[in-house]
Coordinates of C-alpha atoms in Angstrom, one line a residue:
X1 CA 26.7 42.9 0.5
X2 CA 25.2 39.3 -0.4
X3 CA 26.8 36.2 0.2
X4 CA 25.0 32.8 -0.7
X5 CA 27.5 30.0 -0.7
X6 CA 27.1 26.4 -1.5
X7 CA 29.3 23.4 -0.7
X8 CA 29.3 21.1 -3.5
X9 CA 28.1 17.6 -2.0
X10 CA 24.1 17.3 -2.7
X11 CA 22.0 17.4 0.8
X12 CA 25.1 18.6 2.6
X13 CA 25.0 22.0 2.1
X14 CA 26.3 24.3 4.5
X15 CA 27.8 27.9 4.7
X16 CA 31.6 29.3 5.4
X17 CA 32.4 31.4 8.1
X18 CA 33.0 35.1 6.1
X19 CA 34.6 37.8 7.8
X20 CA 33.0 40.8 8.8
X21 CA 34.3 44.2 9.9
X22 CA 32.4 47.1 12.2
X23 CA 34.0 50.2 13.9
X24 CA 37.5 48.3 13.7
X25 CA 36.7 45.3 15.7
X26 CA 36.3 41.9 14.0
X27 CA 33.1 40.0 14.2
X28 CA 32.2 36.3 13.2
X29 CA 28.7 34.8 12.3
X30 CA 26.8 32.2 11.2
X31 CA 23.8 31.3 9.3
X32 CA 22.1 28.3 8.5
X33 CA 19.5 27.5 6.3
X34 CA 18.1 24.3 4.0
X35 CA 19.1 24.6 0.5
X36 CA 19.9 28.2 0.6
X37 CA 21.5 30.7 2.7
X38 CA 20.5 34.8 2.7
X39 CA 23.0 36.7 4.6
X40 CA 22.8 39.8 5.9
X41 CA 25.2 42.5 4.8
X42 CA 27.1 44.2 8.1
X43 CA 26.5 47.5 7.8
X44 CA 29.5 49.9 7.2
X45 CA 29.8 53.8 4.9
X46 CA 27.9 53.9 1.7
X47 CA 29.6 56.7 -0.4
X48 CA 26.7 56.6 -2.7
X49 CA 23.7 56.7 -0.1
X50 CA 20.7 55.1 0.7
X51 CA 19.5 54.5 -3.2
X52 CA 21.9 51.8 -3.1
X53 CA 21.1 50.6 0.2
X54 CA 17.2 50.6 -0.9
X55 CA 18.1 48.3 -4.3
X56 CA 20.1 46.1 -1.5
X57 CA 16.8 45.6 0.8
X58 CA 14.3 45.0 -2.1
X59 CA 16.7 42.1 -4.0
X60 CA 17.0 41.1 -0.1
X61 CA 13.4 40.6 -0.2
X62 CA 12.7 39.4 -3.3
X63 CA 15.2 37.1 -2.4
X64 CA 13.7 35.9 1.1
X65 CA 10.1 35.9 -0.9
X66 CA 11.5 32.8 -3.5
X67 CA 13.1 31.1 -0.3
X68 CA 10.1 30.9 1.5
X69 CA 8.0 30.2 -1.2
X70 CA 10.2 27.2 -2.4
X71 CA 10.0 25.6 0.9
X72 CA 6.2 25.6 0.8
X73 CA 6.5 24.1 -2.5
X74 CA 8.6 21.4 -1.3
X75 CA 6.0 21.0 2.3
X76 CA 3.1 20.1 -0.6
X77 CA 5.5 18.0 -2.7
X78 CA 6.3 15.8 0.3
X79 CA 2.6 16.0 2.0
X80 CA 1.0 15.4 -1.4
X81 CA 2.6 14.0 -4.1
X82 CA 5.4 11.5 -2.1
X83 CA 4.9 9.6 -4.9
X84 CA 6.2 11.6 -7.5
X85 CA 9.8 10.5 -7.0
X86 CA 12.0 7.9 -9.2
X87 CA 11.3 4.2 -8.1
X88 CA 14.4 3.5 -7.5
X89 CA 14.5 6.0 -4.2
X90 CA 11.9 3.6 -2.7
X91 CA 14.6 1.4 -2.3
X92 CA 15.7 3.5 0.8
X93 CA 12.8 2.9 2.7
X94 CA 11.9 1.0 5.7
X95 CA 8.6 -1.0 6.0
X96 CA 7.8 1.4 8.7
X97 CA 8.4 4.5 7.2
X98 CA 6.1 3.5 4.4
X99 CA 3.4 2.4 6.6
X100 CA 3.6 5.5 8.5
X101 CA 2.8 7.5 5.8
X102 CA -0.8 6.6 6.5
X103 CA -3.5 4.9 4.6
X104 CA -1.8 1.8 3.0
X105 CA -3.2 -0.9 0.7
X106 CA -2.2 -3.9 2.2
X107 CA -1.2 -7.7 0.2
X108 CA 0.0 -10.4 1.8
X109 CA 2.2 -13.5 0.0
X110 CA 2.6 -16.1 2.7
X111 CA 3.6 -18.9 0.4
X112 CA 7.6 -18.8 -0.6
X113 CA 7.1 -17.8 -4.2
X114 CA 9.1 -15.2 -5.6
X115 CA 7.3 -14.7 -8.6
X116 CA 3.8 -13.1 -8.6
X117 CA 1.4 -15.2 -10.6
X118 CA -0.6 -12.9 -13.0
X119 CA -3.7 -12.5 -10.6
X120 CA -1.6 -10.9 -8.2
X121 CA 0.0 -8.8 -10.3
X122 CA -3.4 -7.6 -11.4
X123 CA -4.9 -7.0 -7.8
X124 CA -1.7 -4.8 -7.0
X125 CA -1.4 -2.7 -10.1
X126 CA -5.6 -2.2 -10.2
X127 CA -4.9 -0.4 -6.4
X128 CA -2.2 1.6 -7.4
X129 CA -4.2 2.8 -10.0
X130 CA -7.4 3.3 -8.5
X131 CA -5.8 4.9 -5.2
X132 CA -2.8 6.6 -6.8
X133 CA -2.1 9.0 -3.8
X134 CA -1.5 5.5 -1.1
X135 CA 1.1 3.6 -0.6
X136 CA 0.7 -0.1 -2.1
X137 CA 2.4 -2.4 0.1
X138 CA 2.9 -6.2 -1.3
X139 CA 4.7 -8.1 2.1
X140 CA 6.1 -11.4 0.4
X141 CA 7.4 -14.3 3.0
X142 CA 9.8 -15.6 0.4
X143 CA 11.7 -12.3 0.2
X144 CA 14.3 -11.6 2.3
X145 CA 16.5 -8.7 3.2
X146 CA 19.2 -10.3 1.1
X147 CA 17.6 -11.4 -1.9
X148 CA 19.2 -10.1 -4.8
X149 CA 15.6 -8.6 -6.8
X150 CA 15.5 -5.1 -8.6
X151 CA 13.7 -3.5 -11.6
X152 CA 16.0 -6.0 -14.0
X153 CA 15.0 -8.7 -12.1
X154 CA 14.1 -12.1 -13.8
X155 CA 10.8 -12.0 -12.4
X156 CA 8.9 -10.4 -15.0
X157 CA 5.9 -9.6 -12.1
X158 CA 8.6 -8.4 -9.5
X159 CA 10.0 -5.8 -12.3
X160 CA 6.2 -4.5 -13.3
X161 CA 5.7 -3.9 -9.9
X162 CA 8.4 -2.7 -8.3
X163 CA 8.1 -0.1 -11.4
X164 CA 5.4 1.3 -9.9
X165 CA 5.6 4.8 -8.0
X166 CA 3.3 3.8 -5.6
X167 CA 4.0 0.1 -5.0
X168 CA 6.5 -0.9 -2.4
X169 CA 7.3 -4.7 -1.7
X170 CA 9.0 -6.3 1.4
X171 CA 9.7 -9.4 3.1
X172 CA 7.1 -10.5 5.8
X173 CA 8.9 -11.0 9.0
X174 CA 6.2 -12.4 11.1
X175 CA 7.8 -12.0 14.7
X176 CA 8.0 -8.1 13.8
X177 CA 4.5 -7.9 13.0
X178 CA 3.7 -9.3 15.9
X179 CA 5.1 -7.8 18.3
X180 CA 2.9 -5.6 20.6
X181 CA 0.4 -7.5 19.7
X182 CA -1.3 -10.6 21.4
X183 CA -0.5 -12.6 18.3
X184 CA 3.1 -12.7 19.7
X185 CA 2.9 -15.3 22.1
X186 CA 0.4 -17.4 20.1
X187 CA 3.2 -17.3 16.9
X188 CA 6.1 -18.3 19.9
X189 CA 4.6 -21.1 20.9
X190 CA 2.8 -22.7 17.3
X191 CA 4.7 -25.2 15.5
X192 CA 4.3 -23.9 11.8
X193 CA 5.4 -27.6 10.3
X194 CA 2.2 -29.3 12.3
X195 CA -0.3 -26.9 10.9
X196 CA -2.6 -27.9 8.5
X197 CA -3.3 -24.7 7.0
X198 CA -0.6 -22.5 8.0
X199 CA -0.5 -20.2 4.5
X200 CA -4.2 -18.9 5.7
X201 CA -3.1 -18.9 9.5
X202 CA -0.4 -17.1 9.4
X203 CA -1.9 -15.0 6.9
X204 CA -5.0 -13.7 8.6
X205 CA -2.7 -12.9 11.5
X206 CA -0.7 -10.9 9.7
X207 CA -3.4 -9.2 8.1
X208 CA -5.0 -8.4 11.6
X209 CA -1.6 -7.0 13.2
X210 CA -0.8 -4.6 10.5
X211 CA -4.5 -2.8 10.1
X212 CA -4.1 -2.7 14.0
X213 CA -0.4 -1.1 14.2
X214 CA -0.6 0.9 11.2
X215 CA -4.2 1.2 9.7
X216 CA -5.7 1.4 6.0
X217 CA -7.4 -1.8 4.0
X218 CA -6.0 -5.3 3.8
X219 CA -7.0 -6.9 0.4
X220 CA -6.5 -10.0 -1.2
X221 CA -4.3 -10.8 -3.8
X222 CA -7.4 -11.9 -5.4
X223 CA -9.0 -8.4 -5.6
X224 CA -9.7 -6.7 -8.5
X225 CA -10.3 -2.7 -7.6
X226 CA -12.4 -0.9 -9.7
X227 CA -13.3 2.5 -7.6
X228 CA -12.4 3.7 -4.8
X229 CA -13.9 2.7 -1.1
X230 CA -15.0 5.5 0.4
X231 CA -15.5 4.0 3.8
X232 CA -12.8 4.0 6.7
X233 CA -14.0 1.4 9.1
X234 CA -15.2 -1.5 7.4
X235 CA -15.9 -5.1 6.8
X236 CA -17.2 -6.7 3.8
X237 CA -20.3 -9.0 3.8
X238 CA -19.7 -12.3 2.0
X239 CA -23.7 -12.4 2.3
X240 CA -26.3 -11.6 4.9
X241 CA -25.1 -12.1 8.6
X242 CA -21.8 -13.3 7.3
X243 CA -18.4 -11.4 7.0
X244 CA -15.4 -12.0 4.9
X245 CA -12.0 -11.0 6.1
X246 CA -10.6 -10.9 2.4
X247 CA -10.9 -7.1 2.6
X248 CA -11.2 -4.8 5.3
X249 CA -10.2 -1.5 6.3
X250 CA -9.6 -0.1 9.5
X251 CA -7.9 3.3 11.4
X252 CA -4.7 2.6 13.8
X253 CA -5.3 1.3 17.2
X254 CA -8.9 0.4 16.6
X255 CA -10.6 -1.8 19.2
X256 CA -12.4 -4.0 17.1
X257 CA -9.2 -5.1 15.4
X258 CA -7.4 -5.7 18.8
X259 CA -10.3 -7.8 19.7
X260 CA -10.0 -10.3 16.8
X261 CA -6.2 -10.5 18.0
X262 CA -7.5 -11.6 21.4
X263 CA -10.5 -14.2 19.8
X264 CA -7.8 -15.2 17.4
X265 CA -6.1 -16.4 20.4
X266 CA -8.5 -17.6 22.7
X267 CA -10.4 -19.9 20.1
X268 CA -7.4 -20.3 18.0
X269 CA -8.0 -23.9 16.0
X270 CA -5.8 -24.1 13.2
X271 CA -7.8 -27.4 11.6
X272 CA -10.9 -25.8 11.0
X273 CA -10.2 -23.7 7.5
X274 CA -11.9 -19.8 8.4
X275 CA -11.8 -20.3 12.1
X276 CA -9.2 -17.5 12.2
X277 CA -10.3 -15.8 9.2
X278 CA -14.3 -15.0 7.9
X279 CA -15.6 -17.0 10.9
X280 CA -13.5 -14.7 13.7
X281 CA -14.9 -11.4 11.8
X282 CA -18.5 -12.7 11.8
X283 CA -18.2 -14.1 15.5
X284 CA -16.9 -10.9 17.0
X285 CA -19.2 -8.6 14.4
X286 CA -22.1 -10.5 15.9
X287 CA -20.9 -10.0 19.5
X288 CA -21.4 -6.4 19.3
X289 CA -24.6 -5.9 16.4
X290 CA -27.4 -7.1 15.8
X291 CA -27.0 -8.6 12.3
X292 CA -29.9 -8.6 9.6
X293 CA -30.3 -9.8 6.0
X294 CA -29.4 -7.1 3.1
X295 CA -32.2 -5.3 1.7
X296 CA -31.2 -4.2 -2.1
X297 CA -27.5 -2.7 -2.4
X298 CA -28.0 -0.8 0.8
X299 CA -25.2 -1.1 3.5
X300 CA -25.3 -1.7 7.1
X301 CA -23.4 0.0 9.8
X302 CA -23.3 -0.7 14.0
X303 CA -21.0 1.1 16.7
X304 CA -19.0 3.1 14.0
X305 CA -18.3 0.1 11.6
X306 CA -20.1 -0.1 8.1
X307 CA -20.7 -3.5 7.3
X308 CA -21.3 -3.3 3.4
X309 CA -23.3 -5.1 1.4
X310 CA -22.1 -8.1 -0.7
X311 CA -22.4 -6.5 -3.9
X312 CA -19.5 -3.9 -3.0
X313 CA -17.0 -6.8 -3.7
X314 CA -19.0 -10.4 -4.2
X315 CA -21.5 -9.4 -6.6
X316 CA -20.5 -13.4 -8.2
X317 CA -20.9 -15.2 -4.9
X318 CA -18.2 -18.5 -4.7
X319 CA -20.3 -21.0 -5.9
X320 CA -20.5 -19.2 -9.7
X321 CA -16.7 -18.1 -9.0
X322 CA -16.1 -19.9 -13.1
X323 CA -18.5 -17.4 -14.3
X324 CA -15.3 -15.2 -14.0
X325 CA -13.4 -17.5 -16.5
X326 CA -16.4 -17.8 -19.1
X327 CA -17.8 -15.5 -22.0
X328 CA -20.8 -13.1 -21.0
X329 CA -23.4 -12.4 -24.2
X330 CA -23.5 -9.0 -21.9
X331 CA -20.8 -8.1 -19.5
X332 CA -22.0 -7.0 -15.9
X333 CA -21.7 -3.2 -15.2
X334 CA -20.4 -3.5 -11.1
X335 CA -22.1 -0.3 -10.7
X336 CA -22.5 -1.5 -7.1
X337 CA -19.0 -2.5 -6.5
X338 CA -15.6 -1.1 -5.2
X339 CA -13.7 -4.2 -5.7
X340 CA -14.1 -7.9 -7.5
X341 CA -13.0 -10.9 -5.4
X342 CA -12.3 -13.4 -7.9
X343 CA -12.5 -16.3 -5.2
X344 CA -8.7 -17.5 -6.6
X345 CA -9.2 -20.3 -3.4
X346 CA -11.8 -22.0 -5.7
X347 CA -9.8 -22.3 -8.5
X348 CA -8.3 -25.4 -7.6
X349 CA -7.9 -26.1 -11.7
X350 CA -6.4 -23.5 -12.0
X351 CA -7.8 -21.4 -14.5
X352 CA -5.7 -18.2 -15.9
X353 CA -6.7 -15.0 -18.2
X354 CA -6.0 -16.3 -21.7
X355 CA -5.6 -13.2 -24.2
X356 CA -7.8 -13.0 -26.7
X357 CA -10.3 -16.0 -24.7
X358 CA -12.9 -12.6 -24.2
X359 CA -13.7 -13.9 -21.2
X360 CA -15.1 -11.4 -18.1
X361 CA -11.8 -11.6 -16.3
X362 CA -10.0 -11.0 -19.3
X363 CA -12.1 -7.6 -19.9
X364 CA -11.6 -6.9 -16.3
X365 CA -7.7 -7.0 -16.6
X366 CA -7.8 -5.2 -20.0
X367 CA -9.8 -2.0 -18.0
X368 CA -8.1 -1.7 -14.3
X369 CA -4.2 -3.7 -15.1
X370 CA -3.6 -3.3 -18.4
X371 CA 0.4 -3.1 -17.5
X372 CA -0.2 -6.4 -16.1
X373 CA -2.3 -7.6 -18.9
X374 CA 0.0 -6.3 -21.9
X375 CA 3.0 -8.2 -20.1
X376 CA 0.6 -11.6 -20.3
X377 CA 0.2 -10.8 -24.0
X378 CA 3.8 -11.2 -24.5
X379 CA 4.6 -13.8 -22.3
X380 CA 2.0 -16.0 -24.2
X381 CA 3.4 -14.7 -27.5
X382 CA 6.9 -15.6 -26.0
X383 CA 5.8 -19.1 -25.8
X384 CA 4.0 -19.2 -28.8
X385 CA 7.4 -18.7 -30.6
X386 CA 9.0 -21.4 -28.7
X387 CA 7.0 -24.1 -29.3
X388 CA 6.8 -23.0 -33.0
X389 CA 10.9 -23.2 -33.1
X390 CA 10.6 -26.1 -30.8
X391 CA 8.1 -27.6 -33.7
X392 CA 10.2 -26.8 -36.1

């Protein structure tokens, strides 16, 4: 006899408590499985002998073959493709159980805005799409555990990104971060109002807390990806004998990271722009390597950390950082380069990606966020229309 019995409310399933009867006296069971319950028959007198009891054992079998077999599936579903479910489930998760997944992209927003400006957008949907099997985490300051944002949200950027299997966005709480960390004390006692570049403070503390607790890369929004890094502990070289902290990747616990916590302590100056930032990477790099000048597009490396070479992700140094926003007789191949900082810092004009301008950044957000590109289309084609009706 087979029994398989199923209680109707999803993820609760359980089984009933069936009677069974041998030589007179009454016996109880029970069996618990996930998903699907196999119970053995109790044995009692067959009339029509053991060809029925053979068919019994081999569906019994066959039976326990497809249960096993389906919970393997699931085991490579959830180690493998975790990002195959409906965005909306993403809502469920914690910060922590996303980051624990191992291997996260990491962007930071320490401004209030709500709204992703289309750079952003870009740097976030280019890393989902170059490393599709990561978690892409975008920590916003302005975004609380109460603000009221979902996929029909009136933040056009919010919606496109929060769209994405693979992209998870939520608020930075700073004294969480910190904690465990010797950035704790430092944020206790700082006076946030009195700082004269806290958006870049408190952002390259968070950056160097979360690659500590949690490991992966730290990028910013600024970063165009284009392949993926194959490297695990790394800095980028903003040029010879000089490290950026705009990207860097980095396993759990590592002691270089928990280093820059202490130095970002000790020689903690918040009026100096970089002290905590590029200048704290390439003071601490230089305490434990000798540092030399680049030879062609080859990459350095010293105790374990590969230092790579500029063109991996400055191939336009900052001072051509416009060459971005202007038309190239030839565009640049990047055959070097994992990632484009576009150097957003220095665009104090504020240039944009104009569709249709053909500029190099607009060819760069037509090939790695296109999502993000098509949505500026129509945004600018929005605004066409109302000026035309306003004209009118």
């Amino acid at each position: 006899m087979l029994q398989t019995v199923w209680v109707s409310s999803p993820g609760s399933w359980a089984l009933r408590e069936p009677d069974g009867h041998r030589d007179g006296k009454q016996t109880r069971w029970k069996c618990g499985f996930v998903r699907t319950i196999i119970q053995h028959p109790c044995p009692r007198h067959d009339p029509k002998g053991p060809g029925k009891a053979r068919m019994l054992k081999k569906i019994q079998i066959c039976l326990c073959f497809f249960f096993v077999s389906g919970i393997l599936y699931e085991i490579s579903l959830l180690s493998s493709c975790f990002f195959s479910y409906m965005p909306m489930s993403k809502h469920f998760l914690t910060p922590e159980q996303v980051l624990n997944l191992g291997k996260s992209i990491i962007f930071l927003e320490t401004t209030e805005r709500l709204e992703p400006p289309p750079l952003v957008s870009c740097s976030v949907e280019s890393a989902a799409r170059i490393y599709q099997d990561r978690p892409i985490i975008l920590f916003m300051k302005g975004l609380t555990n109460d603000t009221a944002l979902d996929l029909n949200s009136n933040y056009a950027a919010f919606s496109l990104l929060s769209s994405m299997k693979n992209v998870f966005i939520f608020p930075l709480q700073m004294e969480t971060v910190f904690q465990e960390t010797p950035l704790l004390q430092w944020y206790n006692q700082v006076v946030p109002e009195r700082e004269k570049n806290w958006v870049h403070v408190s952002s390259d503390a968070s950056r160097l807390a979360l690659i500590w607790k949690y490991g992966g890369i730290y990028m910013d929004t600024d970063v165009i990806s284009i392949r993926p890094i194959p490297e695990e502990s790394f800095l980028a070289a903003q040029k010879s004998r000089f490290s950026s902290n705009g990207i860097f990747g980095f396993p759990a616990h590592h002691k270089f990271i928990w280093d820059c916590m202490e130095n970002f302590v000790l020689k903690y100056n918040g009026n100096i722009w970089g002290n905590q930032g590029p200048f704290l990477m390439t003071r601490m790099l230089k305490a434990i390597c000798n540092l030399t000048d680049f030879k062609g597009t080859e990459d350095h490396s010293c105790q374990n950390i590969s230092f790579l070479n500029p063109q991996r992700f400055y191939p336009i140094p900052y001072p051509a950082w416009g060459r971005y926003y202007k038309v190239w007789d030839k565009s640049p191949n990047f055959n070097h380069s994992y990632a484009l900082h576009l150097w957003n810092f220095m665009n104090r004009n504020r240039k944009a990606v104009v569709a249709g301008s053909n500029t190099l950044a607009e060819k760069l957000y037509k090939a790695y966020c296109p999502t993000t590109y098509e949505d500026l289309i129509q945004n600018a084609e929005l605004k066409d229309s109302r000026l035309s009706k306003d004209a009118a």
